[in-house]
mmCIF file of C-alpha atoms and ligand atoms in Angstrom:
data_model
loop_
_atom_site.group_PDB
_atom_site.id
_atom_site.type_symbol
_atom_site.label_atom_id
_atom_site.label_comp_id
_atom_site.label_asym_id
_atom_site.label_seq_id
_atom_site.Cartn_x
_atom_site.Cartn_y
_atom_site.Cartn_z
ATOM 1 C CA ARG W 1 -0.040 -0.223 0.116
ATOM 2 C CA VAL W 2 1.448 3.335 -1.073
ATOM 3 C CA GLU W 3 0.569 6.910 0.043
ATOM 4 C CA ALA W 4 1.798 9.775 -2.109
ATOM 5 C CA SER W 5 2.290 13.555 -1.531
ATOM 6 C CA VAL W 6 3.316 16.300 -3.856
ATOM 7 C CA ILE W 7 6.226 18.420 -2.529
ATOM 8 C CA TYR W 8 7.228 20.414 -5.541
ATOM 9 C CA THR W 9 5.798 21.581 -8.839
ATOM 10 C CA SER W 10 7.271 24.178 -11.430
ATOM 11 C CA THR W 11 6.218 25.034 -15.056
ATOM 12 C CA SER W 12 8.211 26.564 -17.511
ATOM 13 C CA GLU W 13 7.493 27.242 -21.137
ATOM 14 C CA ASP W 14 8.618 23.662 -22.272
ATOM 15 C CA PHE W 15 8.031 21.443 -19.494
ATOM 16 C CA PHE W 16 6.455 20.687 -16.152
ATOM 17 C CA GLN W 17 8.172 19.456 -13.231
ATOM 18 C CA ILE W 18 6.641 17.684 -10.339
ATOM 19 C CA LEU W 19 8.188 15.931 -7.261
ATOM 20 C CA VAL W 20 6.121 13.404 -5.746
ATOM 21 C CA LEU W 21 7.242 11.394 -2.449
ATOM 22 C CA LEU W 22 5.852 7.899 -2.274
ATOM 23 C CA TYR W 23 5.553 6.201 0.983
ATOM 24 C CA ASP W 24 5.355 2.399 1.632
ATOM 25 C CA VAL W 25 2.457 2.356 4.469
ATOM 26 C CA THR W 26 1.793 -1.324 4.151
ATOM 27 C CA GLU W 27 3.209 -2.268 7.442
ATOM 28 C CA ILE W 28 1.590 0.776 9.387
ATOM 29 C CA TYR W 29 -1.720 -0.467 7.956
ATOM 30 C CA ALA W 30 -1.264 -3.886 8.802
ATOM 31 C CA VAL W 31 -0.377 -3.032 12.511
ATOM 32 C CA GLU W 32 -3.532 -0.854 12.653
ATOM 33 C CA LYS W 33 -5.641 -3.558 11.189
ATOM 34 C CA MET W 34 -4.254 -6.014 13.745
ATOM 35 C CA GLN W 35 -5.064 -3.722 16.588
ATOM 36 C CA MET W 36 -8.585 -3.143 15.135
ATOM 37 C CA ASP W 37 -9.186 -6.874 14.823
ATOM 38 C CA PHE W 38 -7.901 -7.450 18.275
ATOM 39 C CA LEU W 39 -10.124 -4.808 19.776
ATOM 40 C CA SER W 40 -13.281 -6.070 17.968
ATOM 41 C CA ASN W 41 -12.593 -9.643 18.842
ATOM 42 C CA ALA W 42 -11.857 -8.810 22.255
ATOM 43 C CA SER W 43 -15.008 -7.031 22.955
ATOM 44 C CA HIS W 44 -17.048 -9.942 21.162
ATOM 45 C CA GLU W 45 -15.155 -12.337 23.388
ATOM 46 C CA LEU W 46 -15.797 -10.356 26.629
ATOM 47 C CA LYS W 47 -19.407 -9.862 26.018
ATOM 48 C CA THR W 48 -20.352 -13.395 25.376
ATOM 49 C CA PRO W 49 -19.676 -14.457 29.155
ATOM 50 C CA VAL W 50 -21.280 -11.091 30.453
ATOM 51 C CA THR W 51 -24.554 -11.860 28.261
ATOM 52 C CA ALA W 52 -24.674 -15.553 29.731
ATOM 53 C CA ILE W 53 -24.104 -14.113 33.293
ATOM 54 C CA SER W 54 -26.724 -11.421 33.069
ATOM 55 C CA GLY W 55 -29.233 -13.777 31.027
ATOM 56 C CA PHE W 56 -29.059 -16.514 33.594
ATOM 57 C CA ALA W 57 -29.271 -14.098 36.694
ATOM 58 C CA GLU W 58 -32.337 -12.341 35.248
ATOM 59 C CA THR W 59 -34.054 -15.728 34.456
ATOM 60 C CA LEU W 60 -33.394 -16.749 38.074
ATOM 61 C CA GLN W 61 -34.769 -13.461 39.417
ATOM 62 C CA ALA W 62 -37.853 -13.924 37.246
ATOM 63 C CA GLY W 63 -38.795 -17.143 39.307
ATOM 64 C CA ALA W 64 -36.335 -19.868 38.124
ATOM 65 C CA LYS W 65 -34.728 -19.648 41.467
ATOM 66 C CA ASN W 66 -37.737 -21.479 43.120
ATOM 67 C CA ASP W 67 -36.712 -24.703 41.646
ATOM 68 C CA PRO W 68 -33.727 -25.890 43.623
ATOM 69 C CA GLU W 69 -32.167 -27.999 40.601
ATOM 70 C CA THR W 70 -32.492 -25.038 38.110
ATOM 71 C CA LEU W 71 -31.032 -22.830 40.889
ATOM 72 C CA ASP W 72 -27.941 -25.132 41.170
ATOM 73 C CA GLN W 73 -27.444 -25.627 37.525
ATOM 74 C CA PHE W 74 -27.786 -21.870 36.610
ATOM 75 C CA LEU W 75 -25.492 -20.926 39.479
ATOM 76 C CA ASP W 76 -22.790 -23.301 38.043
ATOM 77 C CA ILE W 77 -22.976 -21.648 34.743
ATOM 78 C CA ILE W 78 -22.696 -18.246 36.208
ATOM 79 C CA GLN W 79 -19.717 -19.081 38.253
ATOM 80 C CA ARG W 80 -18.154 -20.950 35.034
ATOM 81 C CA GLU W 81 -18.803 -17.886 32.874
ATOM 82 C CA SER W 82 -17.336 -15.617 35.521
ATOM 83 C CA LYS W 83 -14.191 -17.643 35.605
ATOM 84 C CA ARG W 84 -13.956 -17.416 31.973
ATOM 85 C CA LEU W 85 -14.482 -13.670 31.861
ATOM 86 C CA THR W 86 -11.634 -13.400 34.421
ATOM 87 C CA GLU W 87 -9.365 -15.402 32.433
ATOM 88 C CA LEU W 88 -10.259 -13.287 29.248
ATOM 89 C CA ILE W 89 -9.558 -10.032 31.027
ATOM 90 C CA GLN W 90 -6.283 -11.226 32.418
ATOM 91 C CA ASP W 91 -5.066 -12.506 28.961
ATOM 92 C CA VAL W 92 -6.176 -9.288 27.256
ATOM 93 C CA LEU W 93 -4.415 -7.180 29.863
ATOM 94 C CA SER W 94 -1.292 -9.220 29.648
ATOM 95 C CA ILE W 95 -1.177 -8.579 25.809
ATOM 96 C CA SER W 96 -1.577 -5.011 26.192
ATOM 97 C CA ARG W 97 1.022 -4.902 29.071
ATOM 98 C CA ILE W 98 3.751 -6.741 26.871
ATOM 99 C CA GLU W 99 2.867 -4.573 23.888
ATOM 100 C CA SER W 100 3.344 -1.420 25.801
ATOM 101 C CA GLN W 101 6.601 -2.291 27.522
ATOM 102 C CA SER W 102 9.718 -1.342 26.000
ATOM 103 C CA ILE W 103 12.855 -3.257 25.992
ATOM 104 C CA SER W 104 14.517 -0.952 28.438
ATOM 105 C CA GLN W 105 11.945 -2.187 30.902
ATOM 106 C CA GLN W 106 13.020 -5.713 30.982
ATOM 107 C CA LYS W 107 14.687 -7.050 33.991
ATOM 108 C CA ILE W 108 17.699 -9.233 32.587
ATOM 109 C CA THR W 109 19.385 -11.097 35.461
ATOM 110 C CA ASP W 110 20.976 -14.689 35.743
ATOM 111 C CA VAL W 111 18.192 -17.047 35.809
ATOM 112 C CA ASP W 112 18.670 -20.587 37.083
ATOM 113 C CA VAL W 113 16.523 -22.283 34.306
ATOM 114 C CA SER W 114 16.325 -25.625 35.888
ATOM 115 C CA ASN W 115 15.025 -24.366 39.174
ATOM 116 C CA LEU W 116 12.534 -22.088 37.382
ATOM 117 C CA VAL W 117 11.170 -24.993 35.398
ATOM 118 C CA ASP W 118 11.028 -27.025 38.637
ATOM 119 C CA GLU W 119 8.951 -24.341 40.485
ATOM 120 C CA GLN W 120 6.625 -24.115 37.480
ATOM 121 C CA LEU W 121 6.122 -27.796 37.253
ATOM 122 C CA SER W 122 5.114 -27.967 40.977
ATOM 123 C CA THR W 123 2.707 -25.049 40.564
ATOM 124 C CA LEU W 124 1.008 -26.899 37.459
ATOM 125 C CA GLN W 125 1.088 -30.476 39.131
ATOM 126 C CA GLN W 126 -2.539 -29.809 40.324
ATOM 127 C CA MET W 127 -3.650 -29.651 36.742
ATOM 128 C CA THR W 128 -2.207 -33.151 36.109
ATOM 129 C CA SER W 129 -4.439 -35.213 38.390
ATOM 130 C CA VAL W 130 -7.451 -35.440 35.999
ATOM 131 C CA LYS W 131 -5.548 -37.244 33.169
ATOM 132 C CA HIS W 132 -2.517 -38.543 35.259
ATOM 133 C CA VAL W 133 -0.083 -36.698 33.217
ATOM 134 C CA THR W 134 3.619 -37.018 34.318
ATOM 135 C CA LEU W 135 5.717 -33.961 34.158
ATOM 136 C CA ILE W 136 9.485 -34.400 33.514
ATOM 137 C CA ASN W 137 12.217 -31.775 33.907
ATOM 138 C CA GLN W 138 15.351 -32.472 31.745
ATOM 139 C CA VAL W 139 17.047 -29.156 32.164
ATOM 140 C CA PRO W 140 20.653 -29.952 33.634
ATOM 141 C CA LEU W 141 20.988 -28.752 37.249
ATOM 142 C CA GLY W 142 22.768 -25.438 37.441
ATOM 143 C CA THR W 143 21.941 -24.268 33.969
ATOM 144 C CA VAL W 144 22.113 -20.494 34.068
ATOM 145 C CA GLN W 145 21.212 -17.885 31.299
ATOM 146 C CA ARG W 146 20.822 -14.204 31.229
ATOM 147 C CA SER W 147 17.010 -13.574 30.792
ATOM 148 C CA ASP W 148 13.940 -11.781 32.126
ATOM 149 C CA GLU W 149 12.624 -14.319 34.682
ATOM 150 C CA GLY W 150 9.084 -13.030 34.851
ATOM 151 C CA LYS W 151 8.770 -13.448 31.036
ATOM 152 C CA LEU W 152 10.337 -16.915 31.139
ATOM 153 C CA VAL W 153 7.901 -17.992 33.874
ATOM 154 C CA GLU W 154 4.844 -16.771 31.691
ATOM 155 C CA ILE W 155 6.321 -18.548 28.665
ATOM 156 C CA ILE W 156 6.803 -21.873 30.524
ATOM 157 C CA LYS W 157 3.630 -21.680 32.289
ATOM 158 C CA ASN W 158 1.658 -21.173 29.007
ATOM 159 C CA LEU W 159 3.280 -23.960 27.217
ATOM 160 C CA VAL W 160 3.209 -26.563 29.977
ATOM 161 C CA SER W 161 -0.261 -25.909 30.823
ATOM 162 C CA ASN W 162 -1.298 -26.341 27.134
ATOM 163 C CA ALA W 163 0.736 -29.637 27.088
ATOM 164 C CA ILE W 164 -1.111 -30.858 29.998
ATOM 165 C CA LYS W 165 -4.763 -29.615 28.826
ATOM 166 C CA TYR W 166 -4.207 -31.282 25.257
ATOM 167 C CA ASN W 167 -2.705 -34.404 26.505
ATOM 168 C CA ARG W 168 -4.081 -37.989 26.749
ATOM 169 C CA GLU W 169 -4.832 -40.194 29.723
ATOM 170 C CA ASP W 170 -1.643 -41.159 31.474
ATOM 171 C CA GLY W 171 0.436 -39.021 29.040
ATOM 172 C CA SER W 172 3.648 -37.209 29.783
ATOM 173 C CA VAL W 173 5.261 -33.603 29.337
ATOM 174 C CA THR W 174 9.045 -33.321 29.035
ATOM 175 C CA ILE W 175 11.101 -30.173 29.067
ATOM 176 C CA ASP W 176 14.361 -30.446 27.315
ATOM 177 C CA TYR W 177 17.197 -27.978 27.165
ATOM 178 C CA ALA W 178 19.769 -27.412 24.457
ATOM 179 C CA VAL W 179 22.530 -24.737 24.019
ATOM 180 C CA ASP W 180 25.222 -23.831 21.348
ATOM 181 C CA GLU W 181 27.361 -20.659 20.988
ATOM 182 C CA GLN W 182 24.505 -18.619 19.713
ATOM 183 C CA GLN W 183 21.469 -19.638 21.241
ATOM 184 C CA TRP W 184 19.693 -21.694 24.116
ATOM 185 C CA THR W 185 16.592 -23.741 23.707
ATOM 186 C CA LEU W 186 13.725 -25.014 25.777
ATOM 187 C CA LYS W 187 11.483 -27.693 24.172
ATOM 188 C CA VAL W 188 8.107 -28.674 25.712
ATOM 189 C CA THR W 189 7.234 -32.135 24.177
ATOM 190 C CA ASP W 190 3.814 -33.728 25.072
ATOM 191 C CA THR W 191 2.053 -36.958 24.147
ATOM 192 C CA GLY W 192 -1.270 -35.415 23.379
ATOM 193 C CA ILE W 193 -3.774 -34.927 20.667
ATOM 194 C CA GLY W 194 -1.332 -33.184 18.324
ATOM 195 C CA ILE W 195 -2.183 -30.291 15.724
ATOM 196 C CA ALA W 196 -3.023 -30.705 12.030
ATOM 197 C CA GLN W 197 -0.356 -29.230 9.659
ATOM 198 C CA ASN W 198 -2.766 -26.717 8.449
ATOM 199 C CA GLU W 199 -3.442 -25.283 11.996
ATOM 200 C CA GLN W 200 0.093 -25.074 13.038
ATOM 201 C CA SER W 201 0.806 -21.526 12.104
ATOM 202 C CA ARG W 202 -2.676 -20.381 12.978
ATOM 203 C CA ILE W 203 -2.696 -21.441 16.589
ATOM 204 C CA PHE W 204 -0.343 -18.282 17.304
ATOM 205 C CA GLU W 205 -2.991 -15.905 16.259
ATOM 206 C CA ARG W 206 -5.077 -14.169 18.781
ATOM 207 C CA PHE W 207 -8.237 -15.886 19.897
ATOM 208 C CA TYR W 208 -7.787 -18.825 17.383
ATOM 209 C CA ARG W 209 -8.478 -22.117 18.708
ATOM 210 C CA VAL W 210 -8.692 -25.443 16.946
ATOM 211 C CA ASP W 211 -12.230 -26.447 16.605
ATOM 212 C CA ALA W 212 -13.352 -28.535 19.515
ATOM 213 C CA SER W 213 -15.333 -30.983 17.172
ATOM 214 C CA ARG W 214 -11.969 -31.728 15.396
ATOM 215 C CA THR W 215 -9.948 -32.310 18.758
ATOM 216 C CA LYS W 216 -12.839 -34.430 19.993
ATOM 217 C CA GLN W 217 -12.281 -32.853 23.554
ATOM 218 C CA VAL W 218 -13.903 -29.858 25.037
ATOM 219 C CA VAL W 219 -10.922 -27.845 26.844
ATOM 220 C CA ASN W 220 -11.260 -24.568 28.326
ATOM 221 C CA GLY W 221 -9.296 -21.664 27.095
ATOM 222 C CA THR W 222 -9.219 -18.155 25.767
ATOM 223 C CA GLY W 223 -7.315 -18.760 22.538
ATOM 224 C CA LEU W 224 -4.780 -16.149 23.734
ATOM 225 C CA GLY W 225 -2.124 -18.330 25.408
ATOM 226 C CA LEU W 226 0.133 -18.856 22.401
ATOM 227 C CA ALA W 227 -0.254 -15.300 21.202
ATOM 228 C CA ILE W 228 1.091 -14.145 24.627
ATOM 229 C CA VAL W 229 3.917 -16.663 24.400
ATOM 230 C CA LEU W 230 4.773 -15.530 20.760
ATOM 231 C CA GLU W 231 4.792 -11.840 22.017
ATOM 232 C CA LEU W 232 7.011 -12.646 25.008
ATOM 233 C CA VAL W 233 9.389 -14.678 23.118
ATOM 234 C CA GLN W 234 9.688 -11.979 20.436
ATOM 235 C CA SER W 235 10.203 -9.351 23.069
ATOM 236 C CA LEU W 236 13.288 -11.490 24.198
ATOM 237 C CA GLN W 237 14.579 -11.565 20.661
ATOM 238 C CA GLY W 238 13.826 -14.980 20.535
ATOM 239 C CA GLN W 239 12.054 -17.598 18.288
ATOM 240 C CA ILE W 240 9.240 -20.249 18.562
ATOM 241 C CA SER W 241 8.350 -23.147 16.559
ATOM 242 C CA VAL W 242 6.182 -26.139 16.709
ATOM 243 C CA GLU W 243 6.404 -29.779 15.555
ATOM 244 C CA SER W 244 3.309 -31.917 15.956
ATOM 245 C CA GLN W 245 1.425 -34.897 14.500
ATOM 246 C CA ARG W 246 -2.170 -35.628 15.125
ATOM 247 C CA GLY W 247 -2.613 -38.336 17.842
ATOM 248 C CA VAL W 248 1.029 -38.550 18.493
ATOM 249 C CA GLY W 249 1.870 -35.218 20.207
ATOM 250 C CA SER W 250 3.509 -31.742 19.998
ATOM 251 C CA ALA W 251 6.750 -30.165 20.822
ATOM 252 C CA PHE W 252 7.015 -26.355 21.178
ATOM 253 C CA SER W 253 10.735 -25.127 21.026
ATOM 254 C CA VAL W 254 11.613 -21.476 22.181
ATOM 255 C CA SER W 255 15.019 -20.301 21.478
ATOM 256 C CA PHE W 256 16.891 -17.240 22.911
ATOM 257 C CA PRO W 257 20.099 -15.714 21.917
ATOM 258 C CA VAL W 258 22.851 -16.357 24.435
ATOM 259 C CA LYS W 259 23.804 -13.147 26.267
ATOM 260 C CA GLN W 260 26.946 -12.528 28.165
HETATM 261 P P1 ADP C 1 -6.173 -21.893 24.428
HETATM 262 O O1 ADP C 1 -6.487 -20.890 25.575
HETATM 263 O O2 ADP C 1 -7.246 -22.300 23.539
HETATM 264 O O3 ADP C 1 -5.409 -22.991 25.102
HETATM 265 P P2 ADP C 1 -3.794 -21.083 22.980
HETATM 266 O O4 ADP C 1 -3.613 -19.838 22.406
HETATM 267 O O5 ADP C 1 -2.887 -21.351 24.167
HETATM 268 O O6 ADP C 1 -5.341 -20.975 23.541
HETATM 269 O O7 ADP C 1 -3.713 -22.323 21.947
HETATM 270 C C1 ADP C 1 -4.516 -22.233 20.783
HETATM 271 C C2 ADP C 1 -4.994 -23.510 20.368
HETATM 272 O O8 ADP C 1 -3.693 -24.251 19.891
HETATM 273 C C3 ADP C 1 -5.674 -24.230 21.230
HETATM 274 O O9 ADP C 1 -7.157 -23.884 21.254
HETATM 275 C C4 ADP C 1 -5.387 -25.730 20.751
HETATM 276 O O10 ADP C 1 -6.429 -26.033 20.036
HETATM 277 C C5 ADP C 1 -4.093 -25.633 20.191
HETATM 278 N N1 ADP C 1 -2.826 -26.088 21.076
HETATM 279 C C6 ADP C 1 -2.064 -25.421 21.828
HETATM 280 N N2 ADP C 1 -1.114 -26.141 22.463
HETATM 281 C C7 ADP C 1 -1.467 -27.373 22.178
HETATM 282 C C8 ADP C 1 -0.788 -28.597 22.322
HETATM 283 N N3 ADP C 1 0.233 -28.580 23.297
HETATM 284 N N4 ADP C 1 -1.296 -29.704 21.893
HETATM 285 C C9 ADP C 1 -2.369 -29.588 20.969
HETATM 286 N N5 ADP C 1 -2.972 -28.496 20.596
HETATM 287 C C10 ADP C 1 -2.623 -27.456 21.214
#
């Protein structure tokens, strides 16, 4: 997309001179469009639970509360939708916070990566009980890298909780570490439902979720987790990639430059 402005004209007897400046505004428009899409998707997603909550509350007030079974059922829905609303608000705020943060606001320190993974796995342990998923930390003890600890925590938490959510019964989640002169990598591998080839690039889009009818499981989520991970990884000058096979499992790798 190009915008033009005329900055000079002159006419003489024989010819006409004009100087036109052309600007390539493709990127500006793309960023603007992304922001508009995000706002409209976010307001749509936020309205859905609010509509459900107020609708069910009104129906209860109109008399449905007199039937104890309906009362219980509707209160459950109201509670579930409130939880969803809270998660959505937290994720939308996370994205805005990461976007507005400049690189100078990063807190780069020596991070004990193995310890950090251990801590996150213990926090997420409670999620594993339903499907008996085993969590395995393969990061060598004493692995230290310079990074922003808060951002790493968010990245690991999001990737590992997805690896648990989309896993199978008695499955596992393994976190591996690799390093060379330029970069260090964490790889989160699961034994879950996998992601079809044509969905693999779309899952990083904001609010994108693989259709539940195709995954044959209804799993709660906002569709913002991987978009948040992508933003965080990019803010640390890193890269993210996914390898996956339907019915076998997925592996998400995040790589960061080695900093002295
Ligand atoms: P959600 O809140 O839906 O988990 P994410 O942005 O974290 O949102 O993920 C987007 C979609 O990518 C998910 O809805 C799911 O379909 C798919 N996905 C993410 N991680 C995995 C995984 N480890 N295994 C299989 N599918 C996954």
